[in-house]
Structure formats: structure tokens, C-alpha cells
Amino acid sequence: MSDLDVLHQQQLTSFKISVDAGSSLNFVFQQNSIPLIRNITLSSNSRIAETKLIIQANPEFIQSTEIKIAAIEAEQSIALNNPKLHFDIHYLLNLSENIKASLSFKWVDLEGNILAEQQKEIEVLTVDTWGGEKQPLELLASFSQPNAA
């Protein structure tokens, strides 16, 4: 197979990441197990084995997370529901102002080549900020602090 054929084959290969995640996060959401990332779908039109998905945050309110993917068959998608994230509790608890942040999703092969990537913008809220109507109503009581100074 010539270099041109290999290049053409790579152009025909398509990898895709689709992310369903919340638009905001704060300490209360994390403590009540409200998932920040509900679902990640990885899809490919060709077979690929031994890859991984790397999830990172900027700023680092979660630890970098790697999820190993054994194999995906041609024309197949896999769904990763509610992936386990390790939050920086002190960061969320001591945040003094709401900030804009981003989540980075990189799907890489064994050599570290990026197959697909996606960014998701979110807002990280202070511990006493209610996220509004986009948040689960049952969490509203968590923002009542009768003994707060």
C-alpha cells in the first residue's frame, strides 16, 4: 500500500466524540451526586483497538481521568454513562467567585495520536450559588443555611 493509499484510508476513517454534560457545577451538586457528565459516546466507522479517553478540566476542579477502551468495531458506537470523576473538593468548597471553565475530551490511540477531541464549557459556581432553573429543584433546600455567619 503506497503512502497516498494510507493517507486516503486515514481520511476515510472517522472518529467522533459526543458529550452530554451539565452546564454548571458546584460543591452542592457534587455532594448530592448530580452527574457533571451524563454520557459520552465514542463512534468510529472503522475497527480500532486499545485506545483511551482522557478527560481534563481547566482550571483543575477534577483530576485528569483516563478511561481505557478495549476495542470498537467498524460502524459501532459505545456509550460511557456517568463516568467516575475525582473532584477537588477543596477547590469547589473554597471558590470565591463563579468562573467559566472547560472540560477537554481527547480520544487517543496507543501512540498518543489524537483520534477525536471536544471541549465543553461549563460554569463552576461558588458553594452558596444556586444554579437556577437548569438545576434539580430538589437541591434548592441545600442552599438554606440558617446557622451560617
PDB file of C-alpha atoms in Angstrom:
ATOM      1  CA  MET A   1       0.000   0.000   0.000  1.00  0.00           C
ATOM      2  CA  SER A   2       1.500   3.359  -1.019  1.00  0.00           C
ATOM      3  CA  ASP A   3       1.730   6.412   1.233  1.00  0.00           C
ATOM      4  CA  LEU A   4      -1.057   8.018  -0.796  1.00  0.00           C
ATOM      5  CA  ASP A   5      -3.306   4.992  -0.186  1.00  0.00           C
ATOM      6  CA  VAL A   6      -2.587   5.132   3.558  1.00  0.00           C
ATOM      7  CA  LEU A   7      -3.385   8.857   3.619  1.00  0.00           C
ATOM      8  CA  HIS A   8      -6.620   8.264   1.701  1.00  0.00           C
ATOM      9  CA  GLN A   9      -7.597   5.446   4.110  1.00  0.00           C
ATOM     10  CA  GLN A  10      -6.956   7.719   7.117  1.00  0.00           C
ATOM     11  CA  GLN A  11      -9.144  10.424   5.592  1.00  0.00           C
ATOM     12  CA  LEU A  12     -11.982   7.910   5.245  1.00  0.00           C
ATOM     13  CA  THR A  13     -11.648   6.890   8.890  1.00  0.00           C
ATOM     14  CA  SER A  14     -13.810   8.992  11.121  1.00  0.00           C
ATOM     15  CA  PHE A  15     -13.794   9.137  14.911  1.00  0.00           C
ATOM     16  CA  LYS A  16     -16.338  11.148  16.851  1.00  0.00           C
ATOM     17  CA  ILE A  17     -16.964  12.150  20.474  1.00  0.00           C
ATOM     18  CA  SER A  18     -20.380  13.294  21.651  1.00  0.00           C
ATOM     19  CA  VAL A  19     -20.780  14.625  25.209  1.00  0.00           C
ATOM     20  CA  ASP A  20     -23.904  15.171  27.310  1.00  0.00           C
ATOM     21  CA  ALA A  21     -22.825  17.222  30.336  1.00  0.00           C
ATOM     22  CA  GLY A  22     -24.280  19.751  32.726  1.00  0.00           C
ATOM     23  CA  SER A  23     -23.767  23.456  32.114  1.00  0.00           C
ATOM     24  CA  SER A  24     -22.699  24.188  35.695  1.00  0.00           C
ATOM     25  CA  LEU A  25     -21.222  22.608  38.788  1.00  0.00           C
ATOM     26  CA  ASN A  26     -20.701  23.499  42.417  1.00  0.00           C
ATOM     27  CA  PHE A  27     -19.932  21.788  45.725  1.00  0.00           C
ATOM     28  CA  VAL A  28     -23.612  21.059  46.466  1.00  0.00           C
ATOM     29  CA  PHE A  29     -24.135  19.296  43.118  1.00  0.00           C
ATOM     30  CA  GLN A  30     -21.039  17.164  43.688  1.00  0.00           C
ATOM     31  CA  GLN A  31     -22.038  16.258  47.259  1.00  0.00           C
ATOM     32  CA  ASN A  32     -25.517  15.240  46.077  1.00  0.00           C
ATOM     33  CA  SER A  33     -24.108  13.028  43.284  1.00  0.00           C
ATOM     34  CA  ILE A  34     -25.589  15.091  40.463  1.00  0.00           C
ATOM     35  CA  PRO A  35     -23.517  13.883  37.483  1.00  0.00           C
ATOM     36  CA  LEU A  36     -21.472  16.534  35.728  1.00  0.00           C
ATOM     37  CA  ILE A  37     -21.043  14.253  32.692  1.00  0.00           C
ATOM     38  CA  ARG A  38     -24.141  12.191  31.987  1.00  0.00           C
ATOM     39  CA  ASN A  39     -22.967  10.415  28.848  1.00  0.00           C
ATOM     40  CA  ILE A  40     -20.042  10.252  26.437  1.00  0.00           C
ATOM     41  CA  THR A  41     -20.493   8.467  23.109  1.00  0.00           C
ATOM     42  CA  LEU A  42     -17.496   7.358  21.068  1.00  0.00           C
ATOM     43  CA  SER A  43     -18.082   6.250  17.494  1.00  0.00           C
ATOM     44  CA  SER A  44     -15.916   5.094  14.614  1.00  0.00           C
ATOM     45  CA  ASN A  45     -16.505   3.947  11.068  1.00  0.00           C
ATOM     46  CA  SER A  46     -13.543   1.550  11.256  1.00  0.00           C
ATOM     47  CA  ARG A  47     -12.346  -1.012  13.798  1.00  0.00           C
ATOM     48  CA  ILE A  48      -9.893   0.266  16.379  1.00  0.00           C
ATOM     49  CA  ALA A  49      -8.434  -1.388  19.468  1.00  0.00           C
ATOM     50  CA  GLU A  50      -6.569  -0.252  22.555  1.00  0.00           C
ATOM     51  CA  THR A  51      -7.493   3.414  22.842  1.00  0.00           C
ATOM     52  CA  LYS A  52      -8.278   5.665  25.762  1.00  0.00           C
ATOM     53  CA  LEU A  53     -10.365   8.702  26.520  1.00  0.00           C
ATOM     54  CA  ILE A  54      -8.710  11.447  28.559  1.00  0.00           C
ATOM     55  CA  ILE A  55     -10.910  13.914  30.452  1.00  0.00           C
ATOM     56  CA  GLN A  56      -9.317  17.078  31.844  1.00  0.00           C
ATOM     57  CA  ALA A  57     -10.608  20.312  33.348  1.00  0.00           C
ATOM     58  CA  ASN A  58      -9.279  23.847  33.158  1.00  0.00           C
ATOM     59  CA  PRO A  59      -8.962  25.022  35.884  1.00  0.00           C
ATOM     60  CA  GLU A  60      -8.370  21.664  37.556  1.00  0.00           C
ATOM     61  CA  PHE A  61     -11.548  21.133  39.594  1.00  0.00           C
ATOM     62  CA  ILE A  62     -11.311  17.423  38.688  1.00  0.00           C
ATOM     63  CA  GLN A  63      -8.286  15.169  38.443  1.00  0.00           C
ATOM     64  CA  SER A  64      -7.300  14.119  34.948  1.00  0.00           C
ATOM     65  CA  THR A  65      -9.235  10.929  34.166  1.00  0.00           C
ATOM     66  CA  GLU A  66      -8.295   8.177  31.708  1.00  0.00           C
ATOM     67  CA  ILE A  67     -10.800   5.579  30.527  1.00  0.00           C
ATOM     68  CA  LYS A  68      -9.363   2.629  28.598  1.00  0.00           C
ATOM     69  CA  ILE A  69     -11.329   1.405  25.594  1.00  0.00           C
ATOM     70  CA  ALA A  70     -10.570  -2.211  24.563  1.00  0.00           C
ATOM     71  CA  ALA A  71     -11.991  -2.117  21.025  1.00  0.00           C
ATOM     72  CA  ILE A  72     -14.650  -0.550  18.886  1.00  0.00           C
ATOM     73  CA  GLU A  73     -15.853  -2.384  15.802  1.00  0.00           C
ATOM     74  CA  ALA A  74     -16.491  -0.655  12.472  1.00  0.00           C
ATOM     75  CA  GLU A  75     -19.680   1.415  12.407  1.00  0.00           C
ATOM     76  CA  GLN A  76     -20.097   0.952  16.160  1.00  0.00           C
ATOM     77  CA  SER A  77     -20.645   3.418  18.988  1.00  0.00           C
ATOM     78  CA  ILE A  78     -20.061   2.892  22.671  1.00  0.00           C
ATOM     79  CA  ALA A  79     -21.635   4.876  25.467  1.00  0.00           C
ATOM     80  CA  LEU A  80     -19.866   5.740  28.698  1.00  0.00           C
ATOM     81  CA  ASN A  81     -22.586   6.642  31.173  1.00  0.00           C
ATOM     82  CA  ASN A  82     -21.821   8.826  34.193  1.00  0.00           C
ATOM     83  CA  PRO A  83     -18.031   8.312  34.164  1.00  0.00           C
ATOM     84  CA  LYS A  84     -16.332   8.298  37.579  1.00  0.00           C
ATOM     85  CA  LEU A  85     -14.687  11.664  38.202  1.00  0.00           C
ATOM     86  CA  HIS A  86     -12.471  12.658  41.137  1.00  0.00           C
ATOM     87  CA  PHE A  87     -13.349  16.194  42.187  1.00  0.00           C
ATOM     88  CA  ASP A  88     -11.088  18.611  44.027  1.00  0.00           C
ATOM     89  CA  ILE A  89     -13.435  19.166  46.990  1.00  0.00           C
ATOM     90  CA  HIS A  90     -11.310  21.955  48.488  1.00  0.00           C
ATOM     91  CA  TYR A  91     -11.364  23.834  45.201  1.00  0.00           C
ATOM     92  CA  LEU A  92     -15.164  23.626  44.958  1.00  0.00           C
ATOM     93  CA  LEU A  93     -15.686  24.465  48.633  1.00  0.00           C
ATOM     94  CA  ASN A  94     -13.385  27.498  48.663  1.00  0.00           C
ATOM     95  CA  LEU A  95     -14.213  29.064  45.292  1.00  0.00           C
ATOM     96  CA  SER A  96     -14.822  32.776  45.973  1.00  0.00           C
ATOM     97  CA  GLU A  97     -16.391  33.747  42.616  1.00  0.00           C
ATOM     98  CA  ASN A  98     -18.234  31.951  39.836  1.00  0.00           C
ATOM     99  CA  ILE A  99     -15.853  31.108  36.995  1.00  0.00           C
ATOM    100  CA  LYS A 100     -16.043  29.910  33.422  1.00  0.00           C
ATOM    101  CA  ALA A 101     -14.241  26.607  32.980  1.00  0.00           C
ATOM    102  CA  SER A 102     -13.835  23.950  30.344  1.00  0.00           C
ATOM    103  CA  LEU A 103     -13.761  20.198  30.095  1.00  0.00           C
ATOM    104  CA  SER A 104     -11.484  18.655  27.499  1.00  0.00           C
ATOM    105  CA  PHE A 105     -12.179  15.225  26.000  1.00  0.00           C
ATOM    106  CA  LYS A 106      -9.388  13.587  23.973  1.00  0.00           C
ATOM    107  CA  TRP A 107      -9.692  10.148  22.414  1.00  0.00           C
ATOM    108  CA  VAL A 108      -6.189   8.847  21.714  1.00  0.00           C
ATOM    109  CA  ASP A 109      -4.569   5.682  20.369  1.00  0.00           C
ATOM    110  CA  LEU A 110      -1.670   3.780  21.990  1.00  0.00           C
ATOM    111  CA  GLU A 111       0.901   6.114  20.434  1.00  0.00           C
ATOM    112  CA  GLY A 112      -0.885   9.192  21.809  1.00  0.00           C
ATOM    113  CA  ASN A 113      -2.262  10.300  18.433  1.00  0.00           C
ATOM    114  CA  ILE A 114      -5.499  12.233  18.867  1.00  0.00           C
ATOM    115  CA  LEU A 115      -8.372  10.452  17.129  1.00  0.00           C
ATOM    116  CA  ALA A 116     -11.021  12.978  18.169  1.00  0.00           C
ATOM    117  CA  GLU A 117     -11.395  15.746  20.704  1.00  0.00           C
ATOM    118  CA  GLN A 118     -14.063  18.018  22.068  1.00  0.00           C
ATOM    119  CA  GLN A 119     -14.309  20.919  24.512  1.00  0.00           C
ATOM    120  CA  LYS A 120     -17.276  21.595  26.762  1.00  0.00           C
ATOM    121  CA  GLU A 121     -17.673  24.958  28.502  1.00  0.00           C
ATOM    122  CA  ILE A 122     -19.224  24.960  31.963  1.00  0.00           C
ATOM    123  CA  GLU A 123     -19.658  27.400  34.809  1.00  0.00           C
ATOM    124  CA  VAL A 124     -18.206  26.481  38.201  1.00  0.00           C
ATOM    125  CA  LEU A 125     -20.302  28.144  40.904  1.00  0.00           C
ATOM    126  CA  THR A 126     -19.479  29.135  44.465  1.00  0.00           C
ATOM    127  CA  VAL A 127     -20.793  26.923  47.253  1.00  0.00           C
ATOM    128  CA  ASP A 128     -23.668  29.341  48.005  1.00  0.00           C
ATOM    129  CA  THR A 129     -24.772  29.980  44.400  1.00  0.00           C
ATOM    130  CA  TRP A 130     -27.966  28.348  43.183  1.00  0.00           C
ATOM    131  CA  GLY A 131     -27.680  27.344  39.535  1.00  0.00           C
ATOM    132  CA  GLY A 132     -31.210  28.444  38.709  1.00  0.00           C
ATOM    133  CA  GLU A 133     -33.926  26.647  36.818  1.00  0.00           C
ATOM    134  CA  LYS A 134     -31.397  24.447  34.970  1.00  0.00           C
ATOM    135  CA  GLN A 135     -30.660  22.631  38.246  1.00  0.00           C
ATOM    136  CA  PRO A 136     -32.692  19.910  40.005  1.00  0.00           C
ATOM    137  CA  LEU A 137     -35.349  21.635  42.113  1.00  0.00           C
ATOM    138  CA  GLU A 138     -34.872  19.169  44.984  1.00  0.00           C
ATOM    139  CA  LEU A 139     -31.422  20.707  45.633  1.00  0.00           C
ATOM    140  CA  LEU A 140     -32.877  24.121  46.456  1.00  0.00           C
ATOM    141  CA  ALA A 141     -33.148  23.192  50.148  1.00  0.00           C
ATOM    142  CA  SER A 142     -29.360  22.638  50.204  1.00  0.00           C
ATOM    143  CA  PHE A 143     -28.882  26.388  49.878  1.00  0.00           C
ATOM    144  CA  SER A 144     -30.746  27.211  53.098  1.00  0.00           C
ATOM    145  CA  GLN A 145     -28.100  27.947  55.730  1.00  0.00           C
ATOM    146  CA  PRO A 146     -29.848  29.088  58.940  1.00  0.00           C
ATOM    147  CA  ASN A 147     -26.698  28.786  61.077  1.00  0.00           C
ATOM    148  CA  ALA A 148     -24.349  30.474  58.608  1.00  0.00           C
ATOM    149  CA  ALA A 149     -22.498  33.514  59.943  1.00  0.00           C
TER     150      ALA A 149
END
